[in-house]
PDB file of C-alpha atoms in Angstrom:
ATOM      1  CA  UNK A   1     -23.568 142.441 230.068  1.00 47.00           C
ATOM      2  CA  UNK A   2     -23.316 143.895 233.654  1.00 56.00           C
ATOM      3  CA  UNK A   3     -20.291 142.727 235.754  1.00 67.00           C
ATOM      4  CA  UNK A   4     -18.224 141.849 232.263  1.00 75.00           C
ATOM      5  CA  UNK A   5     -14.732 144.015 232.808  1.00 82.00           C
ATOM      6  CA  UNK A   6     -12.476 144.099 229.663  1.00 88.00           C
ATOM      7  CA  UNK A   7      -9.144 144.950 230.573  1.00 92.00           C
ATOM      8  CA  UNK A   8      -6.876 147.016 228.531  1.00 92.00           C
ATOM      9  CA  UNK A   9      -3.097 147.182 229.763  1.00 94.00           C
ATOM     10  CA  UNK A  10      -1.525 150.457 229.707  1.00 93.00           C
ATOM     11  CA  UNK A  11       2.134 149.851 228.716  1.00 92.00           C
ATOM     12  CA  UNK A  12       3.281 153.274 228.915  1.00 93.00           C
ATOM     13  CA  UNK A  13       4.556 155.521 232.828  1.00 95.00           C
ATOM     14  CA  UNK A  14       1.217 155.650 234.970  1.00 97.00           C
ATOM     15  CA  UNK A  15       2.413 158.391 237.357  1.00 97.00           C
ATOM     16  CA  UNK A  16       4.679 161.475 237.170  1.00 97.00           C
ATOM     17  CA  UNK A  17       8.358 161.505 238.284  1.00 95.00           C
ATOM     18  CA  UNK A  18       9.626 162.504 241.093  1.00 94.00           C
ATOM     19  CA  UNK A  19      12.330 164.851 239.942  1.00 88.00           C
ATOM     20  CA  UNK A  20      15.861 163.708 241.321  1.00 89.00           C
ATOM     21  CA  UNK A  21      17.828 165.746 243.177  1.00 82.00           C
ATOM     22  CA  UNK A  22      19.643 168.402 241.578  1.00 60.00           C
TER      23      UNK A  22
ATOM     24  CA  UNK B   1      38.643 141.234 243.611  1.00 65.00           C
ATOM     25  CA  UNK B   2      37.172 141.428 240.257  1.00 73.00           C
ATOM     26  CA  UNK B   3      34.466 138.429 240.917  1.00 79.00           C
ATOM     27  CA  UNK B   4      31.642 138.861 238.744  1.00 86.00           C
ATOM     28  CA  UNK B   5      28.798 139.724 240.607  1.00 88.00           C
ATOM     29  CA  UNK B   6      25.201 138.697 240.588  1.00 90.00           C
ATOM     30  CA  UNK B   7      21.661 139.780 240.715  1.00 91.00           C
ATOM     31  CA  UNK B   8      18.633 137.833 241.495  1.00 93.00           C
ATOM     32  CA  UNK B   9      16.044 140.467 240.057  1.00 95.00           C
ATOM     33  CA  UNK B  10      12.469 139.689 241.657  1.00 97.00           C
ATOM     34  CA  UNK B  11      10.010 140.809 238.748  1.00 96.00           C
ATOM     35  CA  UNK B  12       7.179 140.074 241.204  1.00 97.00           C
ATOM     36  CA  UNK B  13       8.635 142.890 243.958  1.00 98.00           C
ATOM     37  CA  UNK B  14       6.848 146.406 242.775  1.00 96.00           C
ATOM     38  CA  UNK B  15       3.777 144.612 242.581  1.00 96.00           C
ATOM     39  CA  UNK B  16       3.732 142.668 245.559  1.00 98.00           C
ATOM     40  CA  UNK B  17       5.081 146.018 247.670  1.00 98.00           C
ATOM     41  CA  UNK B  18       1.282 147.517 246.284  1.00 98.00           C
ATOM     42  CA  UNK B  19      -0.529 144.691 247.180  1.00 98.00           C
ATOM     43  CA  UNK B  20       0.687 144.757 251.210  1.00 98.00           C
ATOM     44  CA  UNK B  21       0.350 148.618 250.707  1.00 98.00           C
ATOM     45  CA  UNK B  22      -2.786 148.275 249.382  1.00 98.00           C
ATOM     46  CA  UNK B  23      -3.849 145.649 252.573  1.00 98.00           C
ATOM     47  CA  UNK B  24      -2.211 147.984 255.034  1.00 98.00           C
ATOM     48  CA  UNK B  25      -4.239 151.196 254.001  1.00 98.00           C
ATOM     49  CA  UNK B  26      -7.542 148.681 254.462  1.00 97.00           C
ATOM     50  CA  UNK B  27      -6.542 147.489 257.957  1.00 97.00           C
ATOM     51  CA  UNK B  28      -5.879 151.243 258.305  1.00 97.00           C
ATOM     52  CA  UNK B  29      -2.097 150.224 259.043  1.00 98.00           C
ATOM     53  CA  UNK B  30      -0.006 153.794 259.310  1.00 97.00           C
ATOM     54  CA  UNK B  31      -2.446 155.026 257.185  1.00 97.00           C
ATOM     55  CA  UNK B  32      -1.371 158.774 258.221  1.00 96.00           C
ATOM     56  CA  UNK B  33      -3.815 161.175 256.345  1.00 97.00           C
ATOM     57  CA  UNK B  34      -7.638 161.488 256.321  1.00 97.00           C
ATOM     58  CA  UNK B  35      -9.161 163.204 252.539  1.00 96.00           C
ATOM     59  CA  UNK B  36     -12.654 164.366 252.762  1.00 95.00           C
ATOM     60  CA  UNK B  37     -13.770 163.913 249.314  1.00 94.00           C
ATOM     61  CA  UNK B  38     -17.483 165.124 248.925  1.00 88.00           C
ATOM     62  CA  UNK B  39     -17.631 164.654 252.648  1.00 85.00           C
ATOM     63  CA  UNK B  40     -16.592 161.317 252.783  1.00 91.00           C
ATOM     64  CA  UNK B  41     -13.398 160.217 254.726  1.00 95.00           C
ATOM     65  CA  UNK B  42     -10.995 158.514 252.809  1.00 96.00           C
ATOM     66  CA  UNK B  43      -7.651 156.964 254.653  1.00 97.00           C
ATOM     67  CA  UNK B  44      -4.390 156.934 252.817  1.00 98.00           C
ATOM     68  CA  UNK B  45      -1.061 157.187 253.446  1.00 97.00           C
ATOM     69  CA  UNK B  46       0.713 160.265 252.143  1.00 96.00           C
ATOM     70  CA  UNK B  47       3.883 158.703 250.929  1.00 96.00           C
ATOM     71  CA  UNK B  48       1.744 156.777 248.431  1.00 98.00           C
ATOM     72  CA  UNK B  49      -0.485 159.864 247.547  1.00 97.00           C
ATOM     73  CA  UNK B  50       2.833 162.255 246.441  1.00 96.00           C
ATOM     74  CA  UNK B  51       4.358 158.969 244.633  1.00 97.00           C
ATOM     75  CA  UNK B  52       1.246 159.195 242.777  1.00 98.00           C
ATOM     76  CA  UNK B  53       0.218 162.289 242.368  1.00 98.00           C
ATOM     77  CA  UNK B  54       1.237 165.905 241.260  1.00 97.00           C
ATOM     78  CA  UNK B  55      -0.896 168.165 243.053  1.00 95.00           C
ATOM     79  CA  UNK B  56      -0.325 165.633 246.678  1.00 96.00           C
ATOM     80  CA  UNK B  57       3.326 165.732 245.484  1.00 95.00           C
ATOM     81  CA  UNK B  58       3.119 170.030 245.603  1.00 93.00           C
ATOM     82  CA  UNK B  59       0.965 169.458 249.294  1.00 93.00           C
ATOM     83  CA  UNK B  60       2.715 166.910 251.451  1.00 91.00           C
ATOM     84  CA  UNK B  61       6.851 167.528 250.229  1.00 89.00           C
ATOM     85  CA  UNK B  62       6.503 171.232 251.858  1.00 86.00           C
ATOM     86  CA  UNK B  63       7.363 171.618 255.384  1.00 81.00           C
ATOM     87  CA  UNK B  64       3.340 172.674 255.968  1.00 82.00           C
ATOM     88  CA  UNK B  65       2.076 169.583 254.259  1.00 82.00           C
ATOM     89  CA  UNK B  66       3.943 167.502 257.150  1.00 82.00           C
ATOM     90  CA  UNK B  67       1.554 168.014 260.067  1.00 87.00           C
ATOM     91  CA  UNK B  68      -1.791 167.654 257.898  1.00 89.00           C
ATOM     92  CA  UNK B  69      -3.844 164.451 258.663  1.00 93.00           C
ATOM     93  CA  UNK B  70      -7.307 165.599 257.441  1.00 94.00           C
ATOM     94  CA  UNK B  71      -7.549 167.093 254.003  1.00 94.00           C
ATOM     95  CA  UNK B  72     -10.272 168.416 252.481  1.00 92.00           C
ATOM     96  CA  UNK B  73     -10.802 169.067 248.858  1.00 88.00           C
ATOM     97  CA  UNK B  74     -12.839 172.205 248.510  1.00 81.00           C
ATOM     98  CA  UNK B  75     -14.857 172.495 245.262  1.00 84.00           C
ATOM     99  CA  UNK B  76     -12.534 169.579 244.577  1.00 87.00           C
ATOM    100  CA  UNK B  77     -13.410 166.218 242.818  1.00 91.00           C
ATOM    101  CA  UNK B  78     -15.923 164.192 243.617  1.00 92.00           C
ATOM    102  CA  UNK B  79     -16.343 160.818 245.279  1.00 93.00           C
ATOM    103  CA  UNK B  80     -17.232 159.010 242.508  1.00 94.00           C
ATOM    104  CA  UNK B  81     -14.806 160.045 240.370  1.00 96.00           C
ATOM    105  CA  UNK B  82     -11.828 160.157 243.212  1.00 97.00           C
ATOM    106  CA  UNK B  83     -11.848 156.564 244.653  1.00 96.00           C
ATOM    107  CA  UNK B  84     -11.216 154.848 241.547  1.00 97.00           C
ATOM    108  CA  UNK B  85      -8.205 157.160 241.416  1.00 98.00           C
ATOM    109  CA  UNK B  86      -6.944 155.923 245.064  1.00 98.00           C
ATOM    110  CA  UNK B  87      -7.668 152.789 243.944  1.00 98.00           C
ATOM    111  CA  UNK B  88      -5.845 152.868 241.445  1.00 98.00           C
ATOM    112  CA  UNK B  89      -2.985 154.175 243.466  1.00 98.00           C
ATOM    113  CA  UNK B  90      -2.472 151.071 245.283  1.00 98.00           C
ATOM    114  CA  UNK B  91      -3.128 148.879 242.598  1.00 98.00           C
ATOM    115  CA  UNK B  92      -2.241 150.147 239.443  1.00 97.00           C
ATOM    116  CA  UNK B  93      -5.856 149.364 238.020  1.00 97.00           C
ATOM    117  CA  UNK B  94      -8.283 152.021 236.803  1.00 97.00           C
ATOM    118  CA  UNK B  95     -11.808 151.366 236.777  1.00 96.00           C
ATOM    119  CA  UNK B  96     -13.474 153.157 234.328  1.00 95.00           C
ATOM    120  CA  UNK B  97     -17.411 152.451 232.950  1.00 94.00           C
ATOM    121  CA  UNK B  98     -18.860 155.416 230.713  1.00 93.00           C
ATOM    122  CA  UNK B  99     -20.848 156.288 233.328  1.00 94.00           C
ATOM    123  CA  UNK B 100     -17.977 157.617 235.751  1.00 96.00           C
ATOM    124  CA  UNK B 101     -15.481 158.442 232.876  1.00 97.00           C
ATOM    125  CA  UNK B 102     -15.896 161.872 233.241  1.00 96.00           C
ATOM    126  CA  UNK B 103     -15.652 162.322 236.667  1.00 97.00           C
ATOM    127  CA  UNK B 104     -12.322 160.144 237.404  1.00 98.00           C
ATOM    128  CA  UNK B 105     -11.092 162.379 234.232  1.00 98.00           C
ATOM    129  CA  UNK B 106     -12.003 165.461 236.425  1.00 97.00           C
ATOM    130  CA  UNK B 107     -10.669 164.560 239.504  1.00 97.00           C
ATOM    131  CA  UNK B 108      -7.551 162.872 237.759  1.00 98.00           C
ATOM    132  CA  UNK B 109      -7.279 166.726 236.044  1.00 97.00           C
ATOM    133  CA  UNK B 110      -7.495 168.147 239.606  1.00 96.00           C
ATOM    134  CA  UNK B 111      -4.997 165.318 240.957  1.00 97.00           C
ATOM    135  CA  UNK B 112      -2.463 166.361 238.167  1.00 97.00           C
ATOM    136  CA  UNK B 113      -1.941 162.914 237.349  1.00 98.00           C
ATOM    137  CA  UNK B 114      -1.507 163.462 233.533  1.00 97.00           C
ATOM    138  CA  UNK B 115      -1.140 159.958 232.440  1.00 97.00           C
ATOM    139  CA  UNK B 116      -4.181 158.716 233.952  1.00 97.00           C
ATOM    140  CA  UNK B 117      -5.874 161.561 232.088  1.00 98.00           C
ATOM    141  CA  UNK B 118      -4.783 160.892 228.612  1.00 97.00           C
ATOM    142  CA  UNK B 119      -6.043 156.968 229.107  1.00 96.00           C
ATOM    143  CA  UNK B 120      -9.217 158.620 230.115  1.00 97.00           C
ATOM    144  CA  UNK B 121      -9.672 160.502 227.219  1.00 96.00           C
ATOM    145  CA  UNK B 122      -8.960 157.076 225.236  1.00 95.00           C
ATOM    146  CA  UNK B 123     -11.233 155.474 226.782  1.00 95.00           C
ATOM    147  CA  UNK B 124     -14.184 158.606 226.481  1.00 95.00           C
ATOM    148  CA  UNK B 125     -12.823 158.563 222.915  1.00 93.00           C
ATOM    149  CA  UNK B 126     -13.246 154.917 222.025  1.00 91.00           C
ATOM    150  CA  UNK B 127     -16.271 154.800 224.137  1.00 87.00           C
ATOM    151  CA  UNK B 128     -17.967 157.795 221.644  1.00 82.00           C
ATOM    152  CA  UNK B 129     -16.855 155.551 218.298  1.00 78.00           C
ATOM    153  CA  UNK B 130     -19.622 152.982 216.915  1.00 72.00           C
TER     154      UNK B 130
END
């Protein structure tokens, strides 16, 4: 059907990291 | 003096801080970098961009990243497949249809963001299954 969205949730991290600093 | 302390934890916060990001970079509120994506100007603010992204993360945290306010992507990704990505940036949801799968997977690839990659590759892969 056009316009019908299923949404799926995404448990797991959705962006990288920043490292800390050393 | 020992007290026990407390913490009122606001679960709401992290997504409320997107949301008035997210309304800030439409009013074009310190929005303080310009993309050219396939020619078409795309405000943003760059502290959101390097939060969310490895290859803005490698641009704007060098000392020559600091005075660029127009950016454009060269043989980079395209529109189509790069606005659901900024989207998602300030929102933290992806809108993916077969049709543009494989260009948000593209310009994710080109974005480094690796995670947003693998749940397009779910997504081409349960799209491909009967």
């Amino acid at each position: 059907q056009e316009g019908l969205v299923a949404t799926v949730k995404e448990a797991g991290r959705s962006i990288h990291e920043i490292p800390r600093e050393e | 003096d020992g007290a026990l302390g407390y913490v009122r934890e606001f679960t709401r916060h992290s997504s409320d801080v997107l949301g008035n990001l997210n309304e800030l970079r439409l009013r074009g509120i310190l929005t303080d970098v310009t993309l050219l994506v396939g020619g078409q100007p795309l405000r943003a603010h760059k502290a959101v961009l390097i939060a969310c992204s490895g290859f803005f993360y490698s641009i704007f945290r060098s000392r020559a990243g600091v005075g660029v306010d127009v950016l454009s992507l060269p043989g980079g990704p395209e529109a189509r497949g790069f606005a659901p990505l900024l989207d998602f940036m300030y929102t933290s949801r992806l809108r993916l249809s077969p049709a543009t799968a494989p260009a948000v997977l593209a310009a994710a690839t080109y974005l480094q963001m690796e995670h947003v990659v693998q749940a397009c590759h779910r997504f081409i892969q349960a799209s491909c299954e009967p």
